[in-house]
Amino acid sequence: MSHPIAEERPAVHGDALNGLRAAIAQAAQPEAAAQRVVELLHDRFAHYDWVGIYWVDGSDLALGPWIGPEATEHTRIPIGTGICGAAAASGQTEIVPDVEADPRYLACFASTRSEIVVPIFDGGEVVGEIDVDGSDLAAFDEVDARFLEEVAALVAPLRPRT
Ligand code: SME
């Protein structure tokens, strides 16, 4: 196997990455590009029920673009709090198959059963994360993780600069 990563990636993820690259290239501003990213993820993957990007803002995560059936009350999350804050603190992708079984979980939506949070890095620092909520138990696996880590690399340049 000369290209194991390419061979293991499902075609649907390769297609989505191409679509995301094109959308980012066509967007007029970084904010619009990041909004298109969450929309494309939500539209292409039925198990991505709510998709949002949080950006690091000081010692908090601040909600950026999102799409889903409901707004979340958690628009600012201290780094270290919740599953989102844990991923930001550790720099590790979090896959939570059953949110009710995870004491760190900050509830947003009654329908959420599982969650994946993928850090976004820029220059070795966590600058944000992609948060996806699912309505099924164990909706997310390592294939989602590897895909969303590639998406995270695409959106890192879109982070707000102060
Ligand atoms: N459930 C997250 C909070 C963000 S909402 O899912 C959008 C957490 O536990 O950090």
JSON list of N, CA and C in Angstrom, two decimals, residues 24 30-31 33 55 120-122 127 151-161:
[
{"chain": "A", "resi": 24, "resn": "ILE", "atom": "N", "xyz": [-14.54, 27.33, 0.07]},
{"chain": "A", "resi": 24, "resn": "ILE", "atom": "CA", "xyz": [-13.65, 28.25, 0.78]},
{"chain": "A", "resi": 24, "resn": "ILE", "atom": "C", "xyz": [-12.99, 29.20, -0.21]},
{"chain": "A", "resi": 30, "resn": "PRO", "atom": "N", "xyz": [-13.54, 35.35, 5.15]},
{"chain": "A", "resi": 30, "resn": "PRO", "atom": "CA", "xyz": [-13.37, 34.16, 5.98]},
{"chain": "A", "resi": 30, "resn": "PRO", "atom": "C", "xyz": [-14.64, 33.75, 6.72]},
{"chain": "A", "resi": 31, "resn": "GLU", "atom": "N", "xyz": [-15.41, 34.75, 7.19]},
{"chain": "A", "resi": 31, "resn": "GLU", "atom": "CA", "xyz": [-16.65, 34.43, 7.93]},
{"chain": "A", "resi": 31, "resn": "GLU", "atom": "C", "xyz": [-17.63, 33.68, 7.04]},
{"chain": "A", "resi": 33, "resn": "ALA", "atom": "N", "xyz": [-16.86, 31.94, 4.40]},
{"chain": "A", "resi": 33, "resn": "ALA", "atom": "CA", "xyz": [-16.28, 30.63, 4.09]},
{"chain": "A", "resi": 33, "resn": "ALA", "atom": "C", "xyz": [-16.55, 29.64, 5.22]},
{"chain": "A", "resi": 55, "resn": "TRP", "atom": "N", "xyz": [-14.38, 29.26, 18.16]},
{"chain": "A", "resi": 55, "resn": "TRP", "atom": "CA", "xyz": [-13.03, 29.82, 18.04]},
{"chain": "A", "resi": 55, "resn": "TRP", "atom": "C", "xyz": [-12.51, 30.17, 19.43]},
{"chain": "A", "resi": 120, "resn": "ILE", "atom": "N", "xyz": [-9.08, 22.56, 16.08]},
{"chain": "A", "resi": 120, "resn": "ILE", "atom": "CA", "xyz": [-8.51, 23.24, 14.91]},
{"chain": "A", "resi": 120, "resn": "ILE", "atom": "C", "xyz": [-7.18, 23.84, 15.36]},
{"chain": "A", "resi": 121, "resn": "PHE", "atom": "N", "xyz": [-6.12, 23.50, 14.65]},
{"chain": "A", "resi": 121, "resn": "PHE", "atom": "CA", "xyz": [-4.78, 23.98, 15.01]},
{"chain": "A", "resi": 121, "resn": "PHE", "atom": "C", "xyz": [-4.28, 25.01, 14.01]},
{"chain": "A", "resi": 122, "resn": "ASP", "atom": "N", "xyz": [-3.53, 25.98, 14.52]},
{"chain": "A", "resi": 122, "resn": "ASP", "atom": "CA", "xyz": [-2.80, 26.89, 13.64]},
{"chain": "A", "resi": 122, "resn": "ASP", "atom": "C", "xyz": [-1.46, 27.14, 14.30]},
{"chain": "A", "resi": 127, "resn": "VAL", "atom": "N", "xyz": [-6.73, 26.77, 17.99]},
{"chain": "A", "resi": 127, "resn": "VAL", "atom": "CA", "xyz": [-7.36, 28.08, 17.75]},
{"chain": "A", "resi": 127, "resn": "VAL", "atom": "C", "xyz": [-8.88, 27.97, 17.66]},
{"chain": "A", "resi": 151, "resn": "VAL", "atom": "N", "xyz": [-10.86, 18.49, 7.69]},
{"chain": "A", "resi": 151, "resn": "VAL", "atom": "CA", "xyz": [-11.67, 19.70, 7.55]},
{"chain": "A", "resi": 151, "resn": "VAL", "atom": "C", "xyz": [-11.10, 20.80, 8.46]},
{"chain": "A", "resi": 152, "resn": "ALA", "atom": "N", "xyz": [-10.70, 20.42, 9.66]},
{"chain": "A", "resi": 152, "resn": "ALA", "atom": "CA", "xyz": [-10.16, 21.41, 10.61]},
{"chain": "A", "resi": 152, "resn": "ALA", "atom": "C", "xyz": [-8.93, 22.10, 10.02]},
{"chain": "A", "resi": 153, "resn": "ALA", "atom": "N", "xyz": [-8.10, 21.35, 9.31]},
{"chain": "A", "resi": 153, "resn": "ALA", "atom": "CA", "xyz": [-6.92, 21.96, 8.69]},
{"chain": "A", "resi": 153, "resn": "ALA", "atom": "C", "xyz": [-7.32, 22.97, 7.61]},
{"chain": "A", "resi": 154, "resn": "LEU", "atom": "N", "xyz": [-8.44, 22.69, 6.92]},
{"chain": "A", "resi": 154, "resn": "LEU", "atom": "CA", "xyz": [-8.91, 23.62, 5.89]},
{"chain": "A", "resi": 154, "resn": "LEU", "atom": "C", "xyz": [-9.46, 24.91, 6.50]},
{"chain": "A", "resi": 155, "resn": "VAL", "atom": "N", "xyz": [-10.09, 24.80, 7.68]},
{"chain": "A", "resi": 155, "resn": "VAL", "atom": "CA", "xyz": [-10.73, 26.00, 8.24]},
{"chain": "A", "resi": 155, "resn": "VAL", "atom": "C", "xyz": [-9.79, 26.80, 9.15]},
{"chain": "A", "resi": 156, "resn": "ALA", "atom": "N", "xyz": [-8.66, 26.26, 9.53]},
{"chain": "A", "resi": 156, "resn": "ALA", "atom": "CA", "xyz": [-7.75, 27.00, 10.41]},
{"chain": "A", "resi": 156, "resn": "ALA", "atom": "C", "xyz": [-7.43, 28.41, 9.89]},
{"chain": "A", "resi": 157, "resn": "PRO", "atom": "N", "xyz": [-7.18, 28.58, 8.58]},
{"chain": "A", "resi": 157, "resn": "PRO", "atom": "CA", "xyz": [-6.87, 29.94, 8.10]},
{"chain": "A", "resi": 157, "resn": "PRO", "atom": "C", "xyz": [-8.05, 30.90, 8.15]},
{"chain": "A", "resi": 158, "resn": "LEU", "atom": "N", "xyz": [-9.25, 30.38, 8.46]},
{"chain": "A", "resi": 158, "resn": "LEU", "atom": "CA", "xyz": [-10.45, 31.23, 8.47]},
{"chain": "A", "resi": 158, "resn": "LEU", "atom": "C", "xyz": [-10.71, 31.84, 9.83]},
{"chain": "A", "resi": 159, "resn": "ARG", "atom": "N", "xyz": [-9.87, 31.54, 10.81]},
{"chain": "A", "resi": 159, "resn": "ARG", "atom": "CA", "xyz": [-10.15, 32.00, 12.17]},
{"chain": "A", "resi": 159, "resn": "ARG", "atom": "C", "xyz": [-10.13, 33.53, 12.23]},
{"chain": "A", "resi": 160, "resn": "PRO", "atom": "N", "xyz": [-10.99, 34.09, 13.10]},
{"chain": "A", "resi": 160, "resn": "PRO", "atom": "CA", "xyz": [-10.99, 35.54, 13.25]},
{"chain": "A", "resi": 160, "resn": "PRO", "atom": "C", "xyz": [-9.65, 36.02, 13.81]},
{"chain": "A", "resi": 161, "resn": "ARG", "atom": "N", "xyz": [-9.16, 37.10, 13.30]},
{"chain": "A", "resi": 161, "resn": "ARG", "atom": "CA", "xyz": [-7.89, 37.66, 13.80]},
{"chain": "A", "resi": 161, "resn": "ARG", "atom": "C", "xyz": [-8.20, 38.98, 14.46]}
]
